[in-house]
mmCIF file of C-alpha atoms in Angstrom:
data_model
loop_
_atom_site.group_PDB
_atom_site.id
_atom_site.type_symbol
_atom_site.label_atom_id
_atom_site.label_comp_id
_atom_site.label_asym_id
_atom_site.label_seq_id
_atom_site.Cartn_x
_atom_site.Cartn_y
_atom_site.Cartn_z
ATOM 1 C CA MET A 1 -34.466 -25.119 -27.102
ATOM 2 C CA ALA A 2 -36.120 -24.685 -23.969
ATOM 3 C CA ALA A 3 -34.864 -22.415 -21.436
ATOM 4 C CA LYS A 4 -35.378 -23.389 -17.696
ATOM 5 C CA GLU A 5 -38.176 -21.398 -16.193
ATOM 6 C CA PRO A 6 -36.946 -18.905 -13.139
ATOM 7 C CA HIS A 7 -37.640 -20.476 -9.725
ATOM 8 C CA TYR A 8 -37.618 -18.704 -6.483
ATOM 9 C CA SER A 9 -37.940 -19.846 -2.875
ATOM 10 C CA ALA A 10 -37.875 -17.948 0.376
ATOM 11 C CA PRO A 11 -36.718 -19.455 3.769
ATOM 12 C CA ALA A 12 -39.373 -19.990 6.359
ATOM 13 C CA GLY A 13 -40.573 -17.004 8.011
ATOM 14 C CA ALA A 14 -39.272 -14.638 5.266
ATOM 15 C CA ARG A 15 -41.111 -11.100 5.726
ATOM 16 C CA GLY A 16 -40.922 -9.173 2.455
ATOM 17 C CA THR A 17 -36.924 -8.953 2.073
ATOM 18 C CA ALA A 18 -36.101 -8.017 -1.506
ATOM 19 C CA ARG A 19 -34.272 -10.353 -3.398
ATOM 20 C CA PRO A 20 -32.319 -9.748 -6.709
ATOM 21 C CA ALA A 21 -33.698 -9.813 -10.069
ATOM 22 C CA PRO A 22 -34.208 -13.107 -11.252
ATOM 23 C CA THR A 23 -32.734 -12.690 -14.647
ATOM 24 C CA ASP A 24 -30.737 -9.911 -16.394
ATOM 25 C CA PRO A 25 -31.821 -8.486 -19.636
ATOM 26 C CA GLN A 26 -30.041 -9.442 -22.872
ATOM 27 C CA PRO A 27 -30.317 -7.276 -25.843
ATOM 28 C CA ALA A 28 -31.723 -9.185 -29.088
ATOM 29 C CA ALA A 29 -30.227 -8.528 -32.281
ATOM 30 C CA HIS A 30 -30.640 -5.349 -33.744
ATOM 31 C CA GLY A 31 -32.738 -7.230 -36.692
ATOM 32 C CA LEU A 32 -34.632 -10.459 -35.552
ATOM 33 C CA VAL A 33 -37.227 -12.721 -37.174
ATOM 34 C CA LEU A 34 -39.017 -15.411 -35.097
ATOM 35 C CA SER A 35 -40.301 -17.937 -37.409
ATOM 36 C CA GLY A 36 -42.461 -21.273 -37.383
ATOM 37 C CA ALA A 37 -44.608 -20.452 -34.043
ATOM 38 C CA ARG A 38 -48.002 -20.567 -33.713
ATOM 39 C CA ALA A 39 -48.480 -16.851 -33.102
ATOM 40 C CA VAL A 40 -51.704 -15.402 -31.515
ATOM 41 C CA LEU A 41 -52.451 -12.168 -33.647
ATOM 42 C CA PRO A 42 -55.553 -9.752 -33.448
ATOM 43 C CA THR A 43 -57.123 -11.884 -36.585
ATOM 44 C CA GLY A 44 -56.864 -15.350 -34.286
ATOM 45 C CA VAL A 45 -53.985 -17.911 -34.311
ATOM 46 C CA VAL A 46 -51.896 -18.011 -37.042
ATOM 47 C CA GLU A 47 -49.793 -21.249 -38.012
ATOM 48 C CA ASN A 48 -46.291 -21.026 -39.120
ATOM 49 C CA ALA A 49 -46.238 -17.235 -38.250
ATOM 50 C CA ARG A 50 -43.190 -14.654 -38.895
ATOM 51 C CA ILE A 51 -42.763 -11.931 -36.558
ATOM 52 C CA SER A 52 -39.885 -9.359 -37.191
ATOM 53 C CA VAL A 53 -38.188 -7.380 -34.595
ATOM 54 C CA GLU A 54 -36.201 -4.140 -35.161
ATOM 55 C CA GLY A 55 -34.584 -2.184 -32.532
ATOM 56 C CA THR A 56 -37.616 -1.980 -29.806
ATOM 57 C CA ARG A 57 -40.372 -2.459 -32.193
ATOM 58 C CA ILE A 58 -42.274 -5.068 -33.958
ATOM 59 C CA ALA A 59 -41.506 -4.577 -37.840
ATOM 60 C CA ALA A 60 -43.571 -4.970 -40.827
ATOM 61 C CA ASP A 61 -40.766 -6.274 -42.740
ATOM 62 C CA ALA A 62 -37.769 -8.354 -41.996
ATOM 63 C CA PRO A 63 -34.863 -6.241 -41.299
ATOM 64 C CA GLU A 64 -31.978 -6.763 -43.721
ATOM 65 C CA ASN A 65 -29.282 -9.470 -42.278
ATOM 66 C CA ALA A 66 -31.742 -10.474 -39.271
ATOM 67 C CA GLN A 67 -31.175 -13.148 -37.414
ATOM 68 C CA VAL A 68 -33.816 -15.698 -37.975
ATOM 69 C CA ILE A 69 -34.868 -17.896 -34.836
ATOM 70 C CA ASP A 70 -36.841 -21.130 -35.429
ATOM 71 C CA LEU A 71 -39.670 -21.297 -33.028
ATOM 72 C CA THR A 72 -41.438 -24.387 -34.747
ATOM 73 C CA GLY A 73 -43.464 -26.214 -32.198
ATOM 74 C CA HIS A 74 -43.815 -22.984 -29.917
ATOM 75 C CA TRP A 75 -46.608 -20.426 -29.213
ATOM 76 C CA LEU A 76 -45.829 -16.916 -29.712
ATOM 77 C CA LEU A 77 -48.089 -14.384 -27.710
ATOM 78 C CA PRO A 78 -48.218 -10.634 -26.899
ATOM 79 C CA GLY A 79 -46.718 -9.784 -23.477
ATOM 80 C CA PHE A 80 -49.015 -9.779 -20.587
ATOM 81 C CA VAL A 81 -50.587 -6.493 -19.215
ATOM 82 C CA ASP A 82 -51.497 -6.699 -15.504
ATOM 83 C CA ILE A 83 -53.768 -3.638 -14.095
ATOM 84 C CA HIS A 84 -53.750 -5.019 -10.485
ATOM 85 C CA ASN A 85 -50.518 -5.979 -8.692
ATOM 86 C CA HIS A 86 -49.223 -5.191 -5.264
ATOM 87 C CA GLY A 87 -45.761 -6.668 -5.614
ATOM 88 C CA GLY A 88 -43.370 -9.868 -5.969
ATOM 89 C CA GLY A 89 -40.467 -11.308 -5.178
ATOM 90 C CA GLY A 90 -40.446 -10.472 -1.663
ATOM 91 C CA ALA A 91 -41.068 -6.680 -2.513
ATOM 92 C CA SER A 92 -43.959 -4.683 -1.806
ATOM 93 C CA PHE A 93 -45.262 -1.938 -4.127
ATOM 94 C CA SER A 94 -47.140 -0.121 -1.342
ATOM 95 C CA SER A 95 -44.152 0.198 1.164
ATOM 96 C CA GLY A 96 -40.926 -0.723 -0.853
ATOM 97 C CA THR A 97 -37.894 1.480 -1.782
ATOM 98 C CA ALA A 98 -37.627 1.975 -5.335
ATOM 99 C CA GLU A 99 -35.053 -0.971 -5.736
ATOM 100 C CA GLU A 100 -37.341 -3.100 -3.855
ATOM 101 C CA ILE A 101 -40.263 -2.165 -6.082
ATOM 102 C CA LEU A 102 -38.018 -2.743 -9.248
ATOM 103 C CA THR A 103 -36.955 -6.206 -7.741
ATOM 104 C CA GLY A 104 -40.981 -6.969 -7.939
ATOM 105 C CA VAL A 105 -41.408 -5.520 -11.338
ATOM 106 C CA ARG A 106 -38.698 -7.848 -12.576
ATOM 107 C CA THR A 107 -40.212 -10.646 -10.912
ATOM 108 C CA HIS A 108 -43.281 -10.565 -12.826
ATOM 109 C CA ARG A 109 -41.428 -9.350 -16.068
ATOM 110 C CA ALA A 110 -39.761 -12.832 -16.014
ATOM 111 C CA HIS A 111 -43.314 -14.655 -16.022
ATOM 112 C CA GLY A 112 -44.595 -12.421 -18.911
ATOM 113 C CA THR A 113 -45.897 -9.435 -17.662
ATOM 114 C CA THR A 114 -44.106 -6.786 -19.602
ATOM 115 C CA THR A 115 -46.769 -4.035 -18.618
ATOM 116 C CA LEU A 116 -47.667 -3.740 -15.023
ATOM 117 C CA VAL A 117 -49.828 -1.140 -12.838
ATOM 118 C CA ALA A 118 -48.357 -1.001 -9.355
ATOM 119 C CA SER A 119 -51.330 -1.260 -6.802
ATOM 120 C CA THR A 120 -51.173 -0.247 -3.402
ATOM 121 C CA VAL A 121 -53.209 -1.425 -0.233
ATOM 122 C CA THR A 122 -55.077 0.520 2.515
ATOM 123 C CA ASP A 123 -52.736 2.775 4.493
ATOM 124 C CA ASP A 124 -52.785 6.334 6.197
ATOM 125 C CA MET A 125 -53.339 8.507 3.678
ATOM 126 C CA ASP A 126 -50.009 10.457 4.092
ATOM 127 C CA VAL A 127 -48.117 7.273 3.528
ATOM 128 C CA LEU A 128 -50.339 6.245 0.589
ATOM 129 C CA ALA A 129 -49.410 10.074 -0.763
ATOM 130 C CA ARG A 130 -45.959 9.391 -0.256
ATOM 131 C CA GLN A 131 -45.508 6.025 -2.035
ATOM 132 C CA ALA A 132 -47.488 7.272 -4.876
ATOM 133 C CA GLY A 133 -44.590 10.027 -5.351
ATOM 134 C CA LEU A 134 -42.162 7.382 -5.449
ATOM 135 C CA LEU A 135 -44.277 5.054 -7.722
ATOM 136 C CA SER A 136 -44.681 7.994 -10.099
ATOM 137 C CA GLU A 137 -40.965 8.387 -10.427
ATOM 138 C CA LEU A 138 -40.744 4.846 -11.765
ATOM 139 C CA ALA A 139 -43.936 5.456 -13.843
ATOM 140 C CA GLU A 140 -42.038 8.449 -15.601
ATOM 141 C CA GLN A 141 -39.037 6.348 -16.104
ATOM 142 C CA GLY A 142 -41.156 3.673 -17.807
ATOM 143 C CA ASP A 143 -40.750 0.816 -15.161
ATOM 144 C CA VAL A 144 -44.621 0.665 -14.380
ATOM 145 C CA ALA A 145 -47.561 1.807 -16.199
ATOM 146 C CA GLY A 146 -49.211 3.604 -13.449
ATOM 147 C CA ILE A 147 -50.971 3.502 -10.090
ATOM 148 C CA HIS A 148 -53.766 1.750 -8.720
ATOM 149 C CA PHE A 149 -55.077 2.724 -5.180
ATOM 150 C CA GLU A 150 -57.127 -0.268 -3.676
ATOM 151 C CA GLY A 151 -58.382 1.249 -0.510
ATOM 152 C CA PRO A 152 -58.792 3.001 1.546
ATOM 153 C CA PHE A 153 -62.193 3.864 0.192
ATOM 154 C CA ILE A 154 -63.605 0.529 0.767
ATOM 155 C CA SER A 155 -66.366 -1.222 2.765
ATOM 156 C CA PRO A 156 -65.630 -2.477 6.306
ATOM 157 C CA CYS A 157 -68.306 -5.100 5.757
ATOM 158 C CA ARG A 158 -66.321 -6.495 2.630
ATOM 159 C CA LYS A 159 -62.578 -5.400 3.472
ATOM 160 C CA GLY A 160 -60.772 -8.541 2.853
ATOM 161 C CA ALA A 161 -57.236 -8.342 3.335
ATOM 162 C CA HIS A 162 -57.275 -4.375 4.303
ATOM 163 C CA SER A 163 -56.910 -2.925 7.768
ATOM 164 C CA GLU A 164 -60.681 -1.850 9.040
ATOM 165 C CA ALA A 165 -59.145 0.707 11.268
ATOM 166 C CA LEU A 166 -57.289 2.862 8.276
ATOM 167 C CA LEU A 167 -60.732 2.560 5.994
ATOM 168 C CA ARG A 168 -62.578 5.796 5.111
ATOM 169 C CA HIS A 169 -65.392 6.838 3.050
ATOM 170 C CA PRO A 170 -64.624 8.076 -0.365
ATOM 171 C CA ASP A 171 -64.738 11.966 0.368
ATOM 172 C CA PRO A 172 -63.869 13.576 -3.429
ATOM 173 C CA ALA A 173 -61.286 15.724 -1.644
ATOM 174 C CA GLU A 174 -59.366 12.872 -0.263
ATOM 175 C CA VAL A 175 -59.816 10.872 -3.510
ATOM 176 C CA ARG A 176 -58.379 14.045 -5.294
ATOM 177 C CA LYS A 177 -55.383 14.059 -2.750
ATOM 178 C CA LEU A 178 -54.150 10.673 -3.916
ATOM 179 C CA VAL A 179 -54.756 11.332 -7.783
ATOM 180 C CA ASP A 180 -52.673 14.692 -7.311
ATOM 181 C CA ALA A 181 -49.906 12.798 -5.331
ATOM 182 C CA ALA A 182 -49.747 10.180 -8.394
ATOM 183 C CA ARG A 183 -48.482 13.571 -10.703
ATOM 184 C CA GLY A 184 -50.713 12.116 -13.630
ATOM 185 C CA HIS A 185 -49.954 8.327 -13.352
ATOM 186 C CA ALA A 186 -53.110 7.499 -11.244
ATOM 187 C CA LYS A 187 -54.522 4.830 -13.668
ATOM 188 C CA MET A 188 -57.465 3.454 -11.219
ATOM 189 C CA VAL A 189 -59.115 3.859 -7.660
ATOM 190 C CA THR A 190 -60.837 0.810 -6.430
ATOM 191 C CA LEU A 191 -64.117 2.464 -4.315
ATOM 192 C CA ALA A 192 -67.130 1.121 -2.456
ATOM 193 C CA THR A 193 -69.513 3.470 -4.222
ATOM 194 C CA GLU A 194 -72.340 2.968 -1.952
ATOM 195 C CA LEU A 195 -70.569 4.642 0.903
ATOM 196 C CA PRO A 196 -71.108 8.661 1.179
ATOM 197 C CA GLY A 197 -69.033 10.596 -1.287
ATOM 198 C CA GLY A 198 -68.908 7.333 -3.550
ATOM 199 C CA ILE A 199 -70.742 8.638 -6.563
ATOM 200 C CA GLU A 200 -69.508 11.985 -6.321
ATOM 201 C CA SER A 201 -65.851 10.294 -6.341
ATOM 202 C CA VAL A 202 -66.531 8.431 -9.381
ATOM 203 C CA ARG A 203 -67.547 11.598 -11.389
ATOM 204 C CA LEU A 204 -64.261 13.203 -10.125
ATOM 205 C CA LEU A 205 -62.135 10.324 -11.205
ATOM 206 C CA ALA A 206 -63.970 9.967 -14.441
ATOM 207 C CA GLU A 207 -63.532 13.846 -15.178
ATOM 208 C CA HIS A 208 -59.677 13.369 -14.402
ATOM 209 C CA GLY A 209 -59.289 10.331 -16.561
ATOM 210 C CA VAL A 210 -58.643 7.841 -14.008
ATOM 211 C CA ILE A 211 -60.765 4.570 -13.890
ATOM 212 C CA ALA A 212 -63.143 4.128 -11.302
ATOM 213 C CA ALA A 213 -63.379 0.433 -9.872
ATOM 214 C CA VAL A 214 -66.173 -0.977 -8.083
ATOM 215 C CA GLY A 215 -64.811 -3.121 -5.398
ATOM 216 C CA HIS A 216 -64.550 -4.155 -1.764
ATOM 217 C CA THR A 217 -68.031 -3.106 -1.909
ATOM 218 C CA ASP A 218 -71.643 -3.903 -0.028
ATOM 219 C CA ALA A 219 -73.717 -2.328 -2.728
ATOM 220 C CA THR A 220 -76.848 -3.393 -4.014
ATOM 221 C CA TYR A 221 -77.781 -3.863 -7.724
ATOM 222 C CA GLU A 222 -79.280 -0.545 -7.888
ATOM 223 C CA GLN A 223 -76.331 1.376 -6.142
ATOM 224 C CA THR A 224 -74.054 -0.427 -8.747
ATOM 225 C CA VAL A 225 -76.138 0.371 -11.689
ATOM 226 C CA ALA A 226 -75.688 3.984 -10.275
ATOM 227 C CA ALA A 227 -72.279 3.878 -9.946
ATOM 228 C CA ILE A 228 -71.666 2.705 -13.384
ATOM 229 C CA ASP A 229 -73.949 5.517 -15.055
ATOM 230 C CA ALA A 230 -71.819 7.656 -13.157
ATOM 231 C CA GLY A 231 -68.646 6.585 -14.901
ATOM 232 C CA ALA A 232 -67.209 3.340 -13.056
ATOM 233 C CA THR A 233 -65.906 0.917 -15.812
ATOM 234 C CA VAL A 234 -64.131 -1.942 -13.974
ATOM 235 C CA ALA A 235 -65.052 -4.486 -11.249
ATOM 236 C CA THR A 236 -62.105 -5.414 -8.992
ATOM 237 C CA HIS A 237 -61.397 -8.783 -8.658
ATOM 238 C CA LEU A 238 -65.222 -9.873 -9.739
ATOM 239 C CA TYR A 239 -66.832 -12.180 -7.158
ATOM 240 C CA ASN A 240 -64.322 -11.410 -4.504
ATOM 241 C CA ALA A 241 -65.246 -8.775 -1.616
ATOM 242 C CA MET A 242 -68.575 -8.346 -2.709
ATOM 243 C CA PRO A 243 -72.273 -9.682 -2.069
ATOM 244 C CA GLN A 244 -72.938 -12.971 -4.253
ATOM 245 C CA ILE A 245 -75.743 -13.110 -6.508
ATOM 246 C CA GLY A 246 -79.299 -13.547 -5.138
ATOM 247 C CA HIS A 247 -82.417 -14.438 -7.094
ATOM 248 C CA ARG A 248 -84.208 -11.483 -5.178
ATOM 249 C CA ALA A 249 -81.153 -9.434 -4.354
ATOM 250 C CA PRO A 250 -78.945 -10.014 -7.901
ATOM 251 C CA GLY A 251 -76.401 -7.509 -6.172
ATOM 252 C CA PRO A 252 -73.030 -6.024 -7.690
ATOM 253 C CA ILE A 253 -72.042 -9.091 -9.630
ATOM 254 C CA THR A 254 -75.003 -9.266 -11.825
ATOM 255 C CA ALA A 255 -74.880 -5.315 -12.490
ATOM 256 C CA LEU A 256 -71.220 -5.458 -13.247
ATOM 257 C CA LEU A 257 -71.701 -8.454 -15.663
ATOM 258 C CA GLU A 258 -74.512 -7.204 -17.810
ATOM 259 C CA ASP A 259 -73.446 -3.673 -18.532
ATOM 260 C CA GLU A 260 -71.300 -3.252 -21.678
ATOM 261 C CA ARG A 261 -69.183 -0.514 -20.084
ATOM 262 C CA VAL A 262 -67.658 -2.564 -17.544
ATOM 263 C CA THR A 263 -64.320 -4.523 -17.816
ATOM 264 C CA VAL A 264 -64.388 -7.549 -14.976
ATOM 265 C CA GLU A 265 -61.352 -8.541 -13.454
ATOM 266 C CA LEU A 266 -60.577 -12.271 -12.642
ATOM 267 C CA ILE A 267 -58.000 -13.823 -10.528
ATOM 268 C CA ASN A 268 -57.511 -17.050 -12.123
ATOM 269 C CA ASP A 269 -55.331 -19.108 -9.734
ATOM 270 C CA GLY A 270 -57.694 -21.860 -8.680
ATOM 271 C CA THR A 271 -58.105 -20.353 -5.041
ATOM 272 C CA HIS A 272 -60.437 -17.118 -5.811
ATOM 273 C CA LEU A 273 -62.790 -18.682 -8.325
ATOM 274 C CA HIS A 274 -64.535 -21.963 -9.175
ATOM 275 C CA PRO A 275 -63.913 -22.718 -12.849
ATOM 276 C CA ALA A 276 -68.036 -22.598 -13.403
ATOM 277 C CA ALA A 277 -67.747 -19.005 -11.924
ATOM 278 C CA LEU A 278 -65.129 -18.159 -14.643
ATOM 279 C CA GLN A 279 -67.334 -19.482 -17.580
ATOM 280 C CA LEU A 280 -70.147 -17.608 -16.116
ATOM 281 C CA ALA A 281 -68.109 -14.463 -16.438
ATOM 282 C CA PHE A 282 -66.926 -15.301 -19.835
ATOM 283 C CA HIS A 283 -70.470 -16.100 -20.941
ATOM 284 C CA HIS A 284 -71.890 -13.150 -19.780
ATOM 285 C CA ALA A 285 -69.594 -10.187 -20.283
ATOM 286 C CA GLY A 286 -67.765 -11.852 -23.331
ATOM 287 C CA PRO A 287 -64.144 -12.457 -24.089
ATOM 288 C CA ASP A 288 -63.589 -8.647 -24.932
ATOM 289 C CA ARG A 289 -64.665 -7.443 -21.401
ATOM 290 C CA VAL A 290 -62.477 -9.603 -19.137
ATOM 291 C CA ALA A 291 -59.060 -8.817 -17.697
ATOM 292 C CA PHE A 292 -57.048 -11.651 -15.748
ATOM 293 C CA ILE A 293 -55.304 -10.136 -13.065
ATOM 294 C CA THR A 294 -52.705 -11.123 -10.521
ATOM 295 C CA ASP A 295 -53.880 -9.125 -7.336
ATOM 296 C CA ALA A 296 -50.374 -10.663 -6.367
ATOM 297 C CA MET A 297 -48.733 -9.727 -3.142
ATOM 298 C CA ASP A 298 -44.846 -9.423 -2.417
ATOM 299 C CA ALA A 299 -44.946 -13.371 -1.690
ATOM 300 C CA ALA A 300 -45.507 -14.025 -5.791
ATOM 301 C CA GLY A 301 -42.523 -15.674 -6.724
ATOM 302 C CA SER A 302 -41.065 -15.982 -3.198
ATOM 303 C CA GLY A 303 -42.355 -19.359 -2.001
ATOM 304 C CA ASP A 304 -43.830 -20.047 1.409
ATOM 305 C CA GLY A 305 -43.500 -18.032 4.423
ATOM 306 C CA ARG A 306 -44.703 -15.049 6.527
ATOM 307 C CA PHE A 307 -45.158 -12.030 4.817
ATOM 308 C CA LEU A 308 -46.432 -8.217 5.210
ATOM 309 C CA LEU A 309 -49.796 -6.998 3.199
ATOM 310 C CA GLY A 310 -49.703 -3.238 4.124
ATOM 311 C CA PRO A 311 -49.852 -3.371 7.957
ATOM 312 C CA LEU A 312 -50.871 -6.905 8.261
ATOM 313 C CA GLU A 313 -49.326 -10.186 8.652
ATOM 314 C CA VAL A 314 -49.720 -12.634 5.989
ATOM 315 C CA ASP A 315 -48.857 -16.740 5.996
ATOM 316 C CA VAL A 316 -48.219 -18.255 2.645
ATOM 317 C CA THR A 317 -48.925 -21.909 2.373
ATOM 318 C CA ASP A 318 -48.647 -24.241 -0.523
ATOM 319 C CA GLY A 319 -48.973 -20.786 -2.529
ATOM 320 C CA VAL A 320 -52.320 -19.721 -0.985
ATOM 321 C CA ALA A 321 -52.009 -16.388 1.147
ATOM 322 C CA ARG A 322 -54.136 -15.790 4.160
ATOM 323 C CA LEU A 323 -54.204 -13.212 7.042
ATOM 324 C CA VAL A 324 -52.497 -14.407 10.239
ATOM 325 C CA ASP A 325 -55.362 -12.951 11.898
ATOM 326 C CA GLY A 326 -58.731 -14.400 10.641
ATOM 327 C CA GLY A 327 -57.659 -16.540 7.806
ATOM 328 C CA ALA A 328 -58.807 -14.106 4.906
ATOM 329 C CA ILE A 329 -57.450 -14.904 1.533
ATOM 330 C CA ALA A 330 -54.809 -12.149 1.282
ATOM 331 C CA GLY A 331 -54.228 -11.524 -2.356
ATOM 332 C CA SER A 332 -52.517 -14.236 -4.344
ATOM 333 C CA THR A 333 -49.259 -15.306 -5.218
ATOM 334 C CA LEU A 334 -50.094 -15.749 -8.640
ATOM 335 C CA THR A 335 -48.099 -14.924 -11.947
ATOM 336 C CA LEU A 336 -49.697 -14.352 -15.138
ATOM 337 C CA ASP A 337 -48.174 -17.136 -17.146
ATOM 338 C CA ARG A 338 -49.656 -19.336 -14.593
ATOM 339 C CA ALA A 339 -52.983 -17.722 -15.257
ATOM 340 C CA LEU A 340 -52.739 -18.562 -18.764
ATOM 341 C CA ARG A 341 -51.703 -21.886 -18.618
ATOM 342 C CA ARG A 342 -54.754 -22.677 -16.101
ATOM 343 C CA ALA A 343 -57.162 -20.920 -18.674
ATOM 344 C CA VAL A 344 -56.654 -23.013 -21.495
ATOM 345 C CA THR A 345 -55.579 -26.418 -19.987
ATOM 346 C CA VAL A 346 -58.030 -26.395 -16.873
ATOM 347 C CA ASP A 347 -60.525 -24.119 -17.927
ATOM 348 C CA ARG A 348 -60.302 -24.972 -21.594
ATOM 349 C CA LEU A 349 -60.850 -21.442 -22.908
ATOM 350 C CA PRO A 350 -59.913 -20.809 -26.360
ATOM 351 C CA VAL A 351 -56.313 -19.750 -26.539
ATOM 352 C CA GLU A 352 -57.070 -16.269 -28.263
ATOM 353 C CA HIS A 353 -59.814 -15.364 -25.677
ATOM 354 C CA ALA A 354 -57.226 -16.092 -22.642
ATOM 355 C CA VAL A 355 -54.790 -14.038 -24.692
ATOM 356 C CA ALA A 356 -57.110 -11.157 -24.808
ATOM 357 C CA ALA A 357 -57.844 -11.217 -21.208
ATOM 358 C CA LEU A 358 -54.099 -11.081 -20.727
ATOM 359 C CA SER A 359 -53.117 -8.428 -23.079
ATOM 360 C CA ALA A 360 -55.341 -6.784 -25.419
ATOM 361 C CA ASN A 361 -58.399 -5.898 -22.834
ATOM 362 C CA PRO A 362 -56.239 -4.341 -20.068
ATOM 363 C CA ALA A 363 -54.028 -2.710 -22.919
ATOM 364 C CA ARG A 364 -57.193 -0.729 -24.279
ATOM 365 C CA LEU A 365 -58.576 -0.225 -20.706
ATOM 366 C CA LEU A 366 -55.347 1.636 -19.742
ATOM 367 C CA GLY A 367 -55.273 3.504 -23.108
ATOM 368 C CA LEU A 368 -51.852 1.914 -24.258
ATOM 369 C CA TYR A 369 -53.459 -0.623 -27.025
ATOM 370 C CA ASP A 370 -51.488 1.580 -29.705
ATOM 371 C CA ARG A 371 -48.401 0.462 -28.154
ATOM 372 C CA VAL A 372 -48.959 -2.859 -26.471
ATOM 373 C CA GLY A 373 -51.230 -5.813 -25.968
ATOM 374 C CA SER A 374 -50.912 -7.318 -29.576
ATOM 375 C CA LEU A 375 -48.459 -8.623 -32.096
ATOM 376 C CA GLU A 376 -48.801 -5.890 -34.652
ATOM 377 C CA PRO A 377 -46.088 -3.689 -36.623
ATOM 378 C CA GLY A 378 -45.065 -0.637 -34.842
ATOM 379 C CA LYS A 379 -45.829 -1.658 -31.448
ATOM 380 C CA ASP A 380 -43.352 -2.500 -28.718
ATOM 381 C CA ALA A 381 -41.651 -5.580 -29.338
ATOM 382 C CA ASP A 382 -43.275 -7.174 -26.093
ATOM 383 C CA LEU A 383 -43.759 -10.933 -26.698
ATOM 384 C CA LEU A 384 -43.463 -14.491 -25.232
ATOM 385 C CA VAL A 385 -42.502 -17.769 -26.274
ATOM 386 C CA LEU A 386 -44.351 -20.708 -24.844
ATOM 387 C CA ASP A 387 -43.696 -24.328 -25.585
ATOM 388 C CA ALA A 388 -46.816 -26.778 -26.703
ATOM 389 C CA ASP A 389 -47.793 -27.296 -23.196
ATOM 390 C CA PHE A 390 -48.095 -23.395 -22.559
ATOM 391 C CA THR A 391 -44.905 -23.336 -20.281
ATOM 392 C CA LEU A 392 -43.178 -19.921 -20.659
ATOM 393 C CA LYS A 393 -39.767 -20.246 -22.039
ATOM 394 C CA GLY A 394 -38.993 -16.658 -23.295
ATOM 395 C CA VAL A 395 -39.701 -13.311 -22.670
ATOM 396 C CA MET A 396 -38.783 -9.941 -24.797
ATOM 397 C CA ARG A 397 -39.894 -6.545 -23.625
ATOM 398 C CA GLN A 398 -39.086 -3.736 -26.129
ATOM 399 C CA GLY A 399 -36.654 -5.726 -28.240
ATOM 400 C CA THR A 400 -34.765 -7.126 -25.141
ATOM 401 C CA TRP A 401 -34.795 -10.710 -23.897
ATOM 402 C CA VAL A 402 -35.695 -10.403 -20.415
ATOM 403 C CA VAL A 403 -35.530 -14.275 -20.321
ATOM 404 C CA ALA A 404 -34.049 -15.411 -23.429
ATOM 405 C CA PRO A 405 -34.807 -18.849 -24.755
ATOM 406 C CA GLU A 406 -32.160 -21.565 -25.153
ATOM 407 C CA LEU A 407 -31.781 -22.028 -28.710
ATOM 408 C CA SER A 408 -30.248 -25.266 -30.467
#
């Protein structure tokens, strides 16, 4: 009953060349009943569950003459929601054409991400504004769920894999320029809120319904508290690109973990975080305030090689992306199916907590929980089939199989 998981490879030295979509969408039967699986529902894990699909939605009752698929021995989960993703399949959301961006979107869909926010990296303001226009067209078509601007309003002290020459202070007028370029589809802006204009920009974003995220920051504990009070509600990849916790200088991590208004992003790839740091975040923030992200660059799903992240060259070796110049970690090659499997098999998180971090929590943050993020009647039929070992076997998006499980 298992379908082969899509596999991708890239020739040595590949540099962001777009590749064909890994799978072709296959429409499901008009009426479908998935039965026998262990399903993760808002109420918890349900054994021998029955989930009905009619058209593009999850149905309350089985449609007449529905096809029944026996998923005994499998897991049934809601589709993943990624709020921080820079590309995949050799395609960059920061610089790609529309078709290249769609290649990246399809790559992540094949790994279970049925809702994706496209993230950009630091670049010239005019370049970012033009790319925002392109991404907004894809958002209007429903291909992406919005735009996240990571940079250029970040600290040179914590720049990570961003070009220092292109960084700038978060002047509210320039922040507004990017928001306007997104034509209503800006979902999040990452800021070093301690920089001049940072607090004013947080207030501006909050007033326009855009998430202000604290990240790539050198802020103190007190400065971070001020940013949260001004309206910041997300920690961009908590722990990474920010001062670490000190007993006399608790820094931004402590402020972000302790405040119930903040959702913390975590990159659970085994490279960005020690398992104890992940457990610390879940313990202090609780399972309702954690969102697993990929922070993926275009190398995700493309194997090792040389790529570009914005204007910077990146080498990917054994799946770990690092800048050619300096060796800093440069995003990830993670897909969210791998983040889930690691969470439950290595980190030993309860399945329902891991699934909340991958689906419900980010969906609520985006204001999309009425449509996606859980297996409930009336919501989009975005669902995943996994085997008993949490290996992805099937992906459905809006009632259509993106990866159809082979059924015997």
